mmCIF file with all atom_site columns, C-alpha atoms in Angstrom:
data_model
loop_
_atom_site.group_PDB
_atom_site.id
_atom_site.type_symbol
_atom_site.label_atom_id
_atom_site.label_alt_id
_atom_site.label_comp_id
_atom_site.label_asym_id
_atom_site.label_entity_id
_atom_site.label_seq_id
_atom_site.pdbx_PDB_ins_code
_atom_site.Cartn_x
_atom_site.Cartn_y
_atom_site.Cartn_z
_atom_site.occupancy
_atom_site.B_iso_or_equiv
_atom_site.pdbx_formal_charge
_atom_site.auth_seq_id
_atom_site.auth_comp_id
_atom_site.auth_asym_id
_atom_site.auth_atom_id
_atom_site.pdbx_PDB_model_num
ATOM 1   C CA . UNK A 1 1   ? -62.118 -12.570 -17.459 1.00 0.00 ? 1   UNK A CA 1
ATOM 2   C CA . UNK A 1 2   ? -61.048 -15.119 -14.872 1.00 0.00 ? 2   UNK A CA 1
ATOM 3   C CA . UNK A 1 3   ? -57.667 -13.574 -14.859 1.00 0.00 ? 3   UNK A CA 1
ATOM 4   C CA . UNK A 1 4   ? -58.657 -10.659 -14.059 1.00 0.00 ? 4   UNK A CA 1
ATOM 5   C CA . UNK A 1 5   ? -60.408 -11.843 -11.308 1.00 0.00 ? 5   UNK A CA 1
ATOM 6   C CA . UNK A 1 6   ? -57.927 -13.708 -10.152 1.00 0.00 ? 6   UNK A CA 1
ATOM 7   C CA . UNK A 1 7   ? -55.675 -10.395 -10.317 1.00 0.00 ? 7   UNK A CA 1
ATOM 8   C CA . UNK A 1 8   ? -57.942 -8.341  -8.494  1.00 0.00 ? 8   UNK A CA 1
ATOM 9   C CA . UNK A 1 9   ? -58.319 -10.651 -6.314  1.00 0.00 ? 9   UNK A CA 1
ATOM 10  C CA . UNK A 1 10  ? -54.689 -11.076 -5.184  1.00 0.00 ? 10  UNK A CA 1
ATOM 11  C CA . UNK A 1 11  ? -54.607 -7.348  -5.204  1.00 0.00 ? 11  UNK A CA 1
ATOM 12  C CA . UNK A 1 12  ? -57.502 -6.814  -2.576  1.00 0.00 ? 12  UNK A CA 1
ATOM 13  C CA . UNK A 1 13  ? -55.688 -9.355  -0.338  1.00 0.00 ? 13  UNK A CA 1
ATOM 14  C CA . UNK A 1 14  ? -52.531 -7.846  -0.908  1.00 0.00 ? 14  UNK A CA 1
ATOM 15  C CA . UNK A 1 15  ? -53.752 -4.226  0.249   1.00 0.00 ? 15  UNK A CA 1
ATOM 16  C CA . UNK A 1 16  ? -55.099 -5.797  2.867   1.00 0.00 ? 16  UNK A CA 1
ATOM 17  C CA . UNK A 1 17  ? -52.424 -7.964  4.677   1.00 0.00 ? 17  UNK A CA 1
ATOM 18  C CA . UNK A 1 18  ? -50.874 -4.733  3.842   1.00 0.00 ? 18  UNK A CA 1
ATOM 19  C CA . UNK A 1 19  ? -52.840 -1.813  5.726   1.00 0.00 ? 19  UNK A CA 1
ATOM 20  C CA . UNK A 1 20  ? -54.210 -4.422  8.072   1.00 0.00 ? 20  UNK A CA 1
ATOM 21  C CA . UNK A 1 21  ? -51.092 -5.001  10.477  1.00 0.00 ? 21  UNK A CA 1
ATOM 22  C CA . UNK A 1 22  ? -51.926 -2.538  12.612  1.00 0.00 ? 22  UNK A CA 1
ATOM 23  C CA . UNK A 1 23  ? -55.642 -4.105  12.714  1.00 0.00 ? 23  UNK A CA 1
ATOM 24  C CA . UNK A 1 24  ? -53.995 -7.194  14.571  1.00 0.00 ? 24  UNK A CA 1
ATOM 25  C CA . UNK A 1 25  ? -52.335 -5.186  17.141  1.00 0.00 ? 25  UNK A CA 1
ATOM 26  C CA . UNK A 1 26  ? -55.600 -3.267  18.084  1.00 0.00 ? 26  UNK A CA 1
ATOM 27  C CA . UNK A 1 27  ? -56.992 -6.719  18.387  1.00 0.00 ? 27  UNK A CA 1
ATOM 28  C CA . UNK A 1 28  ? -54.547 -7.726  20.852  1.00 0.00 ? 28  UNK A CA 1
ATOM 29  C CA . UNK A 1 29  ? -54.654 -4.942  22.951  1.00 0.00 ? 29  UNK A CA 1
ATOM 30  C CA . UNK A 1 30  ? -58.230 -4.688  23.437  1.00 0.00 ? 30  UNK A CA 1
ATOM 31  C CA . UNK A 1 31  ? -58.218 -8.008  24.584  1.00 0.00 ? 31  UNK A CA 1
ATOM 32  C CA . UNK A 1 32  ? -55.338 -8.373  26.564  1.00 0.00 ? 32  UNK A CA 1
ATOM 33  C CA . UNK A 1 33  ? -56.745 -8.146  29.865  1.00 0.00 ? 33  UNK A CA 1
ATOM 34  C CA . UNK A 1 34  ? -59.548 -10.708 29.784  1.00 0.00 ? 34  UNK A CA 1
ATOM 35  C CA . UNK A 1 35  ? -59.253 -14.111 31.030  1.00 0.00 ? 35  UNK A CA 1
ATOM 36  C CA . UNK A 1 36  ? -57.882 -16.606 28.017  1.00 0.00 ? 36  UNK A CA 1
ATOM 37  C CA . UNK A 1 37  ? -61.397 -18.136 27.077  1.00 0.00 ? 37  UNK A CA 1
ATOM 38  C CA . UNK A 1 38  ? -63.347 -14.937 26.539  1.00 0.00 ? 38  UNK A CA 1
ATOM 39  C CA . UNK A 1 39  ? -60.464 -13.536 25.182  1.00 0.00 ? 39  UNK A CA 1
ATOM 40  C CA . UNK A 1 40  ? -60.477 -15.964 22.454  1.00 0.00 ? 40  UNK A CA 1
ATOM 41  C CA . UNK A 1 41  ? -64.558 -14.992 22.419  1.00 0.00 ? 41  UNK A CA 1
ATOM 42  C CA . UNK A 1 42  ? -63.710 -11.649 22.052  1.00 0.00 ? 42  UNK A CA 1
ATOM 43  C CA . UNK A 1 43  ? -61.056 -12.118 19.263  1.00 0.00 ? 43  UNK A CA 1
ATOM 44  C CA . UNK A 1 44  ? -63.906 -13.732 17.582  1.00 0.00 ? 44  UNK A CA 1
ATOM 45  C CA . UNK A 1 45  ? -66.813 -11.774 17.828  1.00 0.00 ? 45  UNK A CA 1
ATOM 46  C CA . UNK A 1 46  ? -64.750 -8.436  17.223  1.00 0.00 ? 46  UNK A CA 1
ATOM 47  C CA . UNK A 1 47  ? -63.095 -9.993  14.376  1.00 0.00 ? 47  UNK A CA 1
ATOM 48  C CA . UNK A 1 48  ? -66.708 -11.856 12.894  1.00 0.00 ? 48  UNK A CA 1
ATOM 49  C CA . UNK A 1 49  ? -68.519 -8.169  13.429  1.00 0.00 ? 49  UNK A CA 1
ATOM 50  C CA . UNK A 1 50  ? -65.208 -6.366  12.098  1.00 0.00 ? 50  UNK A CA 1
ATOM 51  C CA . UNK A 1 51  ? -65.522 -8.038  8.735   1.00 0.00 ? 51  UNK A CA 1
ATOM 52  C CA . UNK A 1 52  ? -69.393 -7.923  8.396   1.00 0.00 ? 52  UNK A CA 1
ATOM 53  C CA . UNK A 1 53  ? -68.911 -4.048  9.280   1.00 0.00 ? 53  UNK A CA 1
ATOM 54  C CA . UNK A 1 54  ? -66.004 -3.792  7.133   1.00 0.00 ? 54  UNK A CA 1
ATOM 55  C CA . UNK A 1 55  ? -67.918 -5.750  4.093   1.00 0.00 ? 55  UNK A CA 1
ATOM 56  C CA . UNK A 1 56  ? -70.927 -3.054  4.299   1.00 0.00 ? 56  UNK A CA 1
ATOM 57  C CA . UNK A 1 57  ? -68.619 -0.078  3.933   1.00 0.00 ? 57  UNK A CA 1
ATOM 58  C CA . UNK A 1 58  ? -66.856 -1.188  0.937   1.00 0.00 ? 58  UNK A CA 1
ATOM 59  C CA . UNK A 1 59  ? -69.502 -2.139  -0.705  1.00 0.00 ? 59  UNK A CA 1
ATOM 60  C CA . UNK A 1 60  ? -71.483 1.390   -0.327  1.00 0.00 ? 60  UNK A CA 1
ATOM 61  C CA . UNK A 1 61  ? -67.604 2.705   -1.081  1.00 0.00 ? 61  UNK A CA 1
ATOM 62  C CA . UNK A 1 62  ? -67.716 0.475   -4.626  1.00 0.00 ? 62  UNK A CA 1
ATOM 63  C CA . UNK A 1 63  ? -71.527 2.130   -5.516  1.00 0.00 ? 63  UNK A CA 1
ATOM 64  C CA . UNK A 1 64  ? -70.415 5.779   -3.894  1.00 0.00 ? 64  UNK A CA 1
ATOM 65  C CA . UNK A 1 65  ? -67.747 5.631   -6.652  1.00 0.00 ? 65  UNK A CA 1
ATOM 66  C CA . UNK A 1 66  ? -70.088 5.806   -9.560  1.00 0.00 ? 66  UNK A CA 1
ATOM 67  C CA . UNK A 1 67  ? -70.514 9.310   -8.499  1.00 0.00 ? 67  UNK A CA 1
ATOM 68  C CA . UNK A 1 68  ? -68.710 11.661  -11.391 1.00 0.00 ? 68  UNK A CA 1
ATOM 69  C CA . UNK A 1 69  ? -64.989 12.322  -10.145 1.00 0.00 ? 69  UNK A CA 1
ATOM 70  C CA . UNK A 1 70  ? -65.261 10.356  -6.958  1.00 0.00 ? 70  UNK A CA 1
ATOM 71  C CA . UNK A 1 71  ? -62.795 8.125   -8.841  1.00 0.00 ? 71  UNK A CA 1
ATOM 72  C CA . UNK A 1 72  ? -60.918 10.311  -9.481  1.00 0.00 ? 72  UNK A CA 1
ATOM 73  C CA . UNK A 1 73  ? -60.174 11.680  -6.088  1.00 0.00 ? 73  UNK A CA 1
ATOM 74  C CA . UNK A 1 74  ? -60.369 8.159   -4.619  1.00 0.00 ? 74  UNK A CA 1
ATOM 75  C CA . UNK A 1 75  ? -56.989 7.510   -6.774  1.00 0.00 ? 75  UNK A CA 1
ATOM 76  C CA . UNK A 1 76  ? -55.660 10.323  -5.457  1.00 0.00 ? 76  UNK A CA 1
ATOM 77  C CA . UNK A 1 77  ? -56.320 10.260  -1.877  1.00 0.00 ? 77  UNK A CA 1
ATOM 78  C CA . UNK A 1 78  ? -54.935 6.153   -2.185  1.00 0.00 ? 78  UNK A CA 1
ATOM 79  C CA . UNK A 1 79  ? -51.485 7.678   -3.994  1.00 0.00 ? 79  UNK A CA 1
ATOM 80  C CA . UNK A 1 80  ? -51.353 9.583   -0.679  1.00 0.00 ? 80  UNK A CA 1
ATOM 81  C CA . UNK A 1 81  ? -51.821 6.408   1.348   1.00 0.00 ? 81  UNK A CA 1
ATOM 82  C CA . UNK A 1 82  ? -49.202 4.849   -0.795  1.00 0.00 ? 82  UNK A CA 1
ATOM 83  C CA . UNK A 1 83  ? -46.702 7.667   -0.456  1.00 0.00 ? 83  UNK A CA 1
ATOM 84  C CA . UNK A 1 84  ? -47.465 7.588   3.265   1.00 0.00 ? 84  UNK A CA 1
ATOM 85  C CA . UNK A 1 85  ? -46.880 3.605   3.821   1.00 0.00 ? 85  UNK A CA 1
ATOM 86  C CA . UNK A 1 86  ? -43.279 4.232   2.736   1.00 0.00 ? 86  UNK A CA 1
ATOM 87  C CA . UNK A 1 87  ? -42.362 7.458   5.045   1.00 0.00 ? 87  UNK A CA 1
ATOM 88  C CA . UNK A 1 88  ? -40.158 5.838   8.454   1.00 0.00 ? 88  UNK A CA 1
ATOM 89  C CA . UNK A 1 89  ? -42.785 6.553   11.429  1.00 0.00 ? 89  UNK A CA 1
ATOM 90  C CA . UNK A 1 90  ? -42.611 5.337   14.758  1.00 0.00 ? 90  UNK A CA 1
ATOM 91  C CA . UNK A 1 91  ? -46.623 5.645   15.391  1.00 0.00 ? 91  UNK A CA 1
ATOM 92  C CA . UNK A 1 92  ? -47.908 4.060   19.136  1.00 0.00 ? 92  UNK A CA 1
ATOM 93  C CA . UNK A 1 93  ? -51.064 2.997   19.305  1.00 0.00 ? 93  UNK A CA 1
ATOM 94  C CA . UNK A 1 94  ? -53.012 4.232   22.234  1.00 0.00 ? 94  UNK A CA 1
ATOM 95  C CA . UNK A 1 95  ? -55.949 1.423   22.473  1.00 0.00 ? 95  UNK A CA 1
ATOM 96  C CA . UNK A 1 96  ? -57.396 0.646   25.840  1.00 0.00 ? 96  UNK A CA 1
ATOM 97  C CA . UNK A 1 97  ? -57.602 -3.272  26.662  1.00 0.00 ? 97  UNK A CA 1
ATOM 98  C CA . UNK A 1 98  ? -61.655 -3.690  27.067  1.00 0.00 ? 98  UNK A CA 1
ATOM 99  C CA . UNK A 1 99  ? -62.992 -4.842  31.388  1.00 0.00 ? 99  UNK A CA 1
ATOM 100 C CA . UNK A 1 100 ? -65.354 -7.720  30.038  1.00 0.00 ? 100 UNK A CA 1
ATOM 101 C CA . UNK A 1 101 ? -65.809 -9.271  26.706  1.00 0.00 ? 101 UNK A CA 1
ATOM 102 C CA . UNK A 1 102 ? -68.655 -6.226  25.442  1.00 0.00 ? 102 UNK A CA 1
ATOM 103 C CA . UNK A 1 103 ? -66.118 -3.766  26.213  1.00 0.00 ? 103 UNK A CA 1
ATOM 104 C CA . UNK A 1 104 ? -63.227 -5.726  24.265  1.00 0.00 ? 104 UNK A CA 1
ATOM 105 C CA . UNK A 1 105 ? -65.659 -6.612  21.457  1.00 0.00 ? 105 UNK A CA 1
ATOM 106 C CA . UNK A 1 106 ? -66.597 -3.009  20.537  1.00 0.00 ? 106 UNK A CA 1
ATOM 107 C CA . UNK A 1 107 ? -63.170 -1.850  20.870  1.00 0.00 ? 107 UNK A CA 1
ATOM 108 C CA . UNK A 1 108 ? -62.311 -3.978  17.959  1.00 0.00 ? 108 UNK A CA 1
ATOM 109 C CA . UNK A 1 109 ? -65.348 -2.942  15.706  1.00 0.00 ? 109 UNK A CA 1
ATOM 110 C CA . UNK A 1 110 ? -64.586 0.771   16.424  1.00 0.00 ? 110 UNK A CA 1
ATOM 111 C CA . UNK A 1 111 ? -60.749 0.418   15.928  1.00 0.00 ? 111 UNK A CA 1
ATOM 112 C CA . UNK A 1 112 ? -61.466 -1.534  12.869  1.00 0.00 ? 112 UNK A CA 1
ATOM 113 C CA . UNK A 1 113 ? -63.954 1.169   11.616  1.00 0.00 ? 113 UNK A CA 1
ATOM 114 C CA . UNK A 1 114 ? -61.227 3.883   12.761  1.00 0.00 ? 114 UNK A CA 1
ATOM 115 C CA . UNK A 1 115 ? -58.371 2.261   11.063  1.00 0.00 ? 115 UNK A CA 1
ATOM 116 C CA . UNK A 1 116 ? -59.691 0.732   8.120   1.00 0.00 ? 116 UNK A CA 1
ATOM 117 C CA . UNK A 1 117 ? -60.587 3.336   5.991   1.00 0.00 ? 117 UNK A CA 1
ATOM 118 C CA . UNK A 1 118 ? -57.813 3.398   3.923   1.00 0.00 ? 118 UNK A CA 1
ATOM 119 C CA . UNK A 1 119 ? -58.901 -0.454  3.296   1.00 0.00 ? 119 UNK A CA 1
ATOM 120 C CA . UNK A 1 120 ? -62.192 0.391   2.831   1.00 0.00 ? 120 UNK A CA 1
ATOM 121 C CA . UNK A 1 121 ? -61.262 2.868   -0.372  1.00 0.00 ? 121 UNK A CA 1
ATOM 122 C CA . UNK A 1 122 ? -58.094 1.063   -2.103  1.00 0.00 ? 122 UNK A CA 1
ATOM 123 C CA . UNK A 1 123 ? -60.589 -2.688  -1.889  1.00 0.00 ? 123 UNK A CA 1
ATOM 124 C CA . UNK A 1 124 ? -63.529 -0.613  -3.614  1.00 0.00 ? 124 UNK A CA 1
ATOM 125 C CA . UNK A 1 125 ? -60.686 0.436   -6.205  1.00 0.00 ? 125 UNK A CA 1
ATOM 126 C CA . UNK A 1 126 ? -59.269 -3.006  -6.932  1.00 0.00 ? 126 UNK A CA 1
ATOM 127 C CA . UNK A 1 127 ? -62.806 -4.316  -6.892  1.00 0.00 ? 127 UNK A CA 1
ATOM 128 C CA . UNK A 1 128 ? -64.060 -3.163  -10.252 1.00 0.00 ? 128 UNK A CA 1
ATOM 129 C CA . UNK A 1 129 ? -67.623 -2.499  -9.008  1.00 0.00 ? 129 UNK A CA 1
ATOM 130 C CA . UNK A 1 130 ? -67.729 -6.225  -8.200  1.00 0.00 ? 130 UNK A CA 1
ATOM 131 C CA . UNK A 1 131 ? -69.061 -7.285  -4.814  1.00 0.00 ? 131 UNK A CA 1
ATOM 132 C CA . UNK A 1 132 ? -68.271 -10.915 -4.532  1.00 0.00 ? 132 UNK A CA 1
ATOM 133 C CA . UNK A 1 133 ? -64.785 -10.230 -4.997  1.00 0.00 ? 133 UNK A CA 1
ATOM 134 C CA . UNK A 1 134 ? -64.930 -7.383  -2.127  1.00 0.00 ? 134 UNK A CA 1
ATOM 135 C CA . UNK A 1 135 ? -66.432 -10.559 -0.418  1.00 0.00 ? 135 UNK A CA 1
ATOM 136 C CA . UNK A 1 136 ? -63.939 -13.563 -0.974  1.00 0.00 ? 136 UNK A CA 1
ATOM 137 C CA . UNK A 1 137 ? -61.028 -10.752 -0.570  1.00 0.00 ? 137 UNK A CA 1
ATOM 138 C CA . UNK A 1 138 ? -61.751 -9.727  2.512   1.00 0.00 ? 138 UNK A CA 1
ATOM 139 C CA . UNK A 1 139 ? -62.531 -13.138 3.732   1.00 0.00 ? 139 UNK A CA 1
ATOM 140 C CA . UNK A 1 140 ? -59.344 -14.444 2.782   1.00 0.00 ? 140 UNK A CA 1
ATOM 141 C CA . UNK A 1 141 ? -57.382 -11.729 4.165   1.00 0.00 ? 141 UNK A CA 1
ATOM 142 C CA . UNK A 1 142 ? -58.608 -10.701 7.417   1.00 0.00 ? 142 UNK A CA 1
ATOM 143 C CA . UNK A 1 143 ? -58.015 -14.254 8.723   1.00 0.00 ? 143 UNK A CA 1
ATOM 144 C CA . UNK A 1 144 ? -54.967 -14.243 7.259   1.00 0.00 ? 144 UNK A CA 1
ATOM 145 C CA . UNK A 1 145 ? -53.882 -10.808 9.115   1.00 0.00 ? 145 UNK A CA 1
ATOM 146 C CA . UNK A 1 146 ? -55.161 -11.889 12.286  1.00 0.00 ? 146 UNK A CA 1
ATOM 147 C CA . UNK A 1 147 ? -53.492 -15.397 12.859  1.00 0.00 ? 147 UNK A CA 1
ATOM 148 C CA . UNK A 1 148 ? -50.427 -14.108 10.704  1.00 0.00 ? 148 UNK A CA 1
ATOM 149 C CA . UNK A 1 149 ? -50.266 -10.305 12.156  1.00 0.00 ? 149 UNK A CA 1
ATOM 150 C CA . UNK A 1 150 ? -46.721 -11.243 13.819  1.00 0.00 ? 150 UNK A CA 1
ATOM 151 C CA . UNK A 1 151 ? -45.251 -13.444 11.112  1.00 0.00 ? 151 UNK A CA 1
ATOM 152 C CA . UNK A 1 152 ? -46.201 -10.266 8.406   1.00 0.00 ? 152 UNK A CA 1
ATOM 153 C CA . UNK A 1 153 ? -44.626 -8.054  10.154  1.00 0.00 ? 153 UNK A CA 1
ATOM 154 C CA . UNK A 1 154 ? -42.047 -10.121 11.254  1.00 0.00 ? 154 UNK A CA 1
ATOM 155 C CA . UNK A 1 155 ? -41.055 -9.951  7.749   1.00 0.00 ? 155 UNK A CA 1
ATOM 156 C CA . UNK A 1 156 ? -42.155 -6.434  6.836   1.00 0.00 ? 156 UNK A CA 1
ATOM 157 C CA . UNK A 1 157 ? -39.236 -5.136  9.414   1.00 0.00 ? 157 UNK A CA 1
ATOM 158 C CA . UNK A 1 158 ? -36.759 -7.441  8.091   1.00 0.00 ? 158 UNK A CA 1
ATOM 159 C CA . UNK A 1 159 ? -37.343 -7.283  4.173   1.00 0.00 ? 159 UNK A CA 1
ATOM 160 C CA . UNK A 1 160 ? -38.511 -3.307  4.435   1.00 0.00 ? 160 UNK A CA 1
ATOM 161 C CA . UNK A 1 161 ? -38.684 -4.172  0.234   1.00 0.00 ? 161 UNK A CA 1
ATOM 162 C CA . UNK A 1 162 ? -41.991 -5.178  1.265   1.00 0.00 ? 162 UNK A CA 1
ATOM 163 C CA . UNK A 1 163 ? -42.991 -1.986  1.890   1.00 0.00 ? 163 UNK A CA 1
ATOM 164 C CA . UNK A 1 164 ? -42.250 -0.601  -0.974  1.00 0.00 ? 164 UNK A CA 1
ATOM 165 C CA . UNK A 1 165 ? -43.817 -3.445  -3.113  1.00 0.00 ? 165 UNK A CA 1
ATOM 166 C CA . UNK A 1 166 ? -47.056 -3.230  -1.178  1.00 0.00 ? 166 UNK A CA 1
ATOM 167 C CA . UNK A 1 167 ? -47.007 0.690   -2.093  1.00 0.00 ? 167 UNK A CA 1
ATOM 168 C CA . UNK A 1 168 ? -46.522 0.051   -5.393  1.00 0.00 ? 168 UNK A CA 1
ATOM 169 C CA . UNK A 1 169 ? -49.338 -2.098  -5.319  1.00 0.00 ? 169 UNK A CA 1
ATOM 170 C CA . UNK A 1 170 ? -51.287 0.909   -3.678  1.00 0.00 ? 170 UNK A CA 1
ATOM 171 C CA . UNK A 1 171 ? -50.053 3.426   -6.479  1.00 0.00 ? 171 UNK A CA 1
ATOM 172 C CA . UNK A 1 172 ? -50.886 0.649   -9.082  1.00 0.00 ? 172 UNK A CA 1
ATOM 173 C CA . UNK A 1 173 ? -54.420 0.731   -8.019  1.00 0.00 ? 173 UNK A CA 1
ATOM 174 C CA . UNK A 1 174 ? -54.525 4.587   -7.642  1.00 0.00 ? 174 UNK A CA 1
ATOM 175 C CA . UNK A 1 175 ? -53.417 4.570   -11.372 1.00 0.00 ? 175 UNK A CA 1
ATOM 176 C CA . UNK A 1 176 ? -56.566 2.111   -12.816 1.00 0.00 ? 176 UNK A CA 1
ATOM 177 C CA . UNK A 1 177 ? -58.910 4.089   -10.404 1.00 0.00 ? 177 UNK A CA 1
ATOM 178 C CA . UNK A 1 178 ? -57.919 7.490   -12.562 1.00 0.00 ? 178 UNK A CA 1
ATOM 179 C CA . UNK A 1 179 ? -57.895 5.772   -15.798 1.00 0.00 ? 179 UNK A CA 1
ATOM 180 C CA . UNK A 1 180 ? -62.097 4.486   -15.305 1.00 0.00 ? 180 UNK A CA 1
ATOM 181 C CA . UNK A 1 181 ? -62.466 7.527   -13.837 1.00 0.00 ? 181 UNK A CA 1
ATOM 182 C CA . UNK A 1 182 ? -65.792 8.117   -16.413 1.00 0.00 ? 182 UNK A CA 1
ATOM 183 C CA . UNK A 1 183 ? -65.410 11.856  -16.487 1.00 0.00 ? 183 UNK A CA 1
ATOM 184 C CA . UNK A 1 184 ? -61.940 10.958  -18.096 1.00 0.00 ? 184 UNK A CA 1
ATOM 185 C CA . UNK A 1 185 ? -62.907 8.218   -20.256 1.00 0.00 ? 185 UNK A CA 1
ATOM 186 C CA . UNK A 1 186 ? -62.288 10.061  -23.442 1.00 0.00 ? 186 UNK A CA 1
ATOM 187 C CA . UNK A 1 187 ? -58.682 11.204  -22.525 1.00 0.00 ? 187 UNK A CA 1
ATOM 188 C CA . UNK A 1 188 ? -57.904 7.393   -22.447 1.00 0.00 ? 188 UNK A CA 1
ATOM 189 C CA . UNK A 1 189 ? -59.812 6.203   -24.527 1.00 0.00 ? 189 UNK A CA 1
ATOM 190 C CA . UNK A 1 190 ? -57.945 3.122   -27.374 1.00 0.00 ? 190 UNK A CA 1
ATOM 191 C CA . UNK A 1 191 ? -54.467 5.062   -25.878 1.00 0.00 ? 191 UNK A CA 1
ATOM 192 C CA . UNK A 1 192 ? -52.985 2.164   -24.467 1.00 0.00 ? 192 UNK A CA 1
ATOM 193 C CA . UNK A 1 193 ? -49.574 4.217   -24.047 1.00 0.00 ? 193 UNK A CA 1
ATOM 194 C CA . UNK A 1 194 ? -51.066 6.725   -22.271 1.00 0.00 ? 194 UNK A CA 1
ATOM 195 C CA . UNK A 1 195 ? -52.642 4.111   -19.819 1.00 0.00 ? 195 UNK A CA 1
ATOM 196 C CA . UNK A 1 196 ? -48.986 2.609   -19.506 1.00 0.00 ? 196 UNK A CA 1
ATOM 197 C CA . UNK A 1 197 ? -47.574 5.369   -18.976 1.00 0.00 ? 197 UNK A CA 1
ATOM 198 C CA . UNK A 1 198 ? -49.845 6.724   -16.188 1.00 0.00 ? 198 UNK A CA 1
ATOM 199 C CA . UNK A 1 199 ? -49.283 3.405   -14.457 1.00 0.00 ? 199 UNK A CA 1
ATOM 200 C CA . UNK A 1 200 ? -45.415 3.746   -14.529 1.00 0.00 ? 200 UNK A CA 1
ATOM 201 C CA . UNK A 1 201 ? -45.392 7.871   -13.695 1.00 0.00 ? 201 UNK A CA 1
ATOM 202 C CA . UNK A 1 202 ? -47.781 7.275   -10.727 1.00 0.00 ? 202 UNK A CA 1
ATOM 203 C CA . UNK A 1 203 ? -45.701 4.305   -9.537  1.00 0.00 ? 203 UNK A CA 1
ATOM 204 C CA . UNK A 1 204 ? -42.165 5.640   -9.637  1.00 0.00 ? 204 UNK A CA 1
ATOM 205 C CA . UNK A 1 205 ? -43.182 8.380   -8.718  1.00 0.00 ? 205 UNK A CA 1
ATOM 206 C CA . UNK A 1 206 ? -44.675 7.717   -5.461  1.00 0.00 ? 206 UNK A CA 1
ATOM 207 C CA . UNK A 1 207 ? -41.739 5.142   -4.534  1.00 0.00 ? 207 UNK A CA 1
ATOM 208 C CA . UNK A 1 208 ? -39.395 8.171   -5.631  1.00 0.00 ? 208 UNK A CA 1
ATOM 209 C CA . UNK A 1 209 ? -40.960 10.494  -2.966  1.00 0.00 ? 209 UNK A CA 1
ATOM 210 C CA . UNK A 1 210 ? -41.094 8.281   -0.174  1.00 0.00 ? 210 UNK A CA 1
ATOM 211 C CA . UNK A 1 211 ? -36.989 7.292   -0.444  1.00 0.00 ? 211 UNK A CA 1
ATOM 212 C CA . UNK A 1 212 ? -36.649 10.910  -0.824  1.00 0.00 ? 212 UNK A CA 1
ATOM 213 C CA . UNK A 1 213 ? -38.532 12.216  1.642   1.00 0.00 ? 213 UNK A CA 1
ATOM 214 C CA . UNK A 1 214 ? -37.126 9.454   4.115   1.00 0.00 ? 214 UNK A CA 1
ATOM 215 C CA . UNK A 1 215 ? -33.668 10.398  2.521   1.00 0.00 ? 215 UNK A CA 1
ATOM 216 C CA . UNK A 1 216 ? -34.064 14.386  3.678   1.00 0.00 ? 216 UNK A CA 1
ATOM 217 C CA . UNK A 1 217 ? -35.259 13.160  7.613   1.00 0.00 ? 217 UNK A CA 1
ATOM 218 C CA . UNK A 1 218 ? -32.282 11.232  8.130   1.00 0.00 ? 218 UNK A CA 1
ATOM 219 C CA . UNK A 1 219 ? -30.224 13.830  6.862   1.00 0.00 ? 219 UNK A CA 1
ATOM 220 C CA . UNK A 1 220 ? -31.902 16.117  9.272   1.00 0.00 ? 220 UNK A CA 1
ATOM 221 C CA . UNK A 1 221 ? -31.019 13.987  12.704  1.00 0.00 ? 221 UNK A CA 1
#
């Protein structure tokens, strides 16, 4: 049991150093034109309210789940979020820096909220219905993504085998979130080859996609 723990909890943190980059940026942005001291206020508060926030909607996400198929599609809608990390985007972010330290504060919170839903659903998944762990994950990571936004991507744009790693971790968890997927329980049910193989289809098969699809664009300039 405390392996599994321990692997779920690597996982959460993993997805999200992973989907959080972008998180950072916002961050900066919205504070950017605020004197140094109540920028550092605003970084923060926004961050402090951002996590609270972002704690409350993964934890309804982790109960919503019980619903019949809502695993199910969850999986599914995170192999699309996995499939989407990989494709070569050059996306701007269009985030307006906040006049006073209210302004910059719920700027963050929003973004966050914006932004983080693909967070929200892949933690839920790697959580296993357990709260504390949606807890200590995101504890652990959204410091982490904050103070480490520009070394993590740093190395994201110089090692793009990141990327693919961290979608494989994605399509990974979009692959358990099918299997406990209730309505399906009898389908894999004591077939531990089945499970397996679902796990290896669903990952190779999302990294195959994305280095295709990429493959085809440049092709096409």
């Amino acid at each position: 049991m405390e392996t599994d723990f321990l692997i779920s909890l690597l996982q959460i943190i993993a997805i999200d150093i992973l989907l959080g980059g972008d998180n950072a940026i916002v961050i900066a942005l919205a504070s950017r034109n605020l004197p140094e001291k109540q920028r550092n206020k605003a970084i923060f508060l926004g961050t402090g309210l951002a996590i609270v926030v972002r704690v409350v909607l993964t934890i309804v996400a982790v109960y919503l789940l019980n619903i019949p198929f809502l695993y199910l599609a969850g999986g599914i809608l995170l192999l699309i979020i996995a499939y989407k990390l990989i494709l070569e985007e050059d996306e701007e972010l269009d985030v307006k820096a906040g006049k006073n330290l209210s302004d910059a504060v719920k700027t963050i919170v929003f973004a966050d909220i914006a932004m983080g839903l693909d967070n929200v659903l892949a933690i839920a998944g790697a959580a296993h219905g357990n709260i504390i762990l949606v807890v200590i994950g995101l504890l652990v990571s959204v410091p982490i993504i904050i103070w480490g936004s520009k070394i993590i991507l740093h190395f994201m744009e110089r090692f793009p085998v990141l990327i693919y790693i961290g979608s494989g971790v994605l399509a990974f968890t979009a692959a358990g979130m099918i299997i406990e997927e209730k309505m399906l329980h009898t389908v894999f049910a004591d077939n531990t080859m089945l499970e397996y193989g679902l796990y290896l289809f669903l990952i190779i098969g999302v990294l195959f996609a994305g280095i295709l699809t990429n493959s085809i664009k440049r092709k096409a300039k």
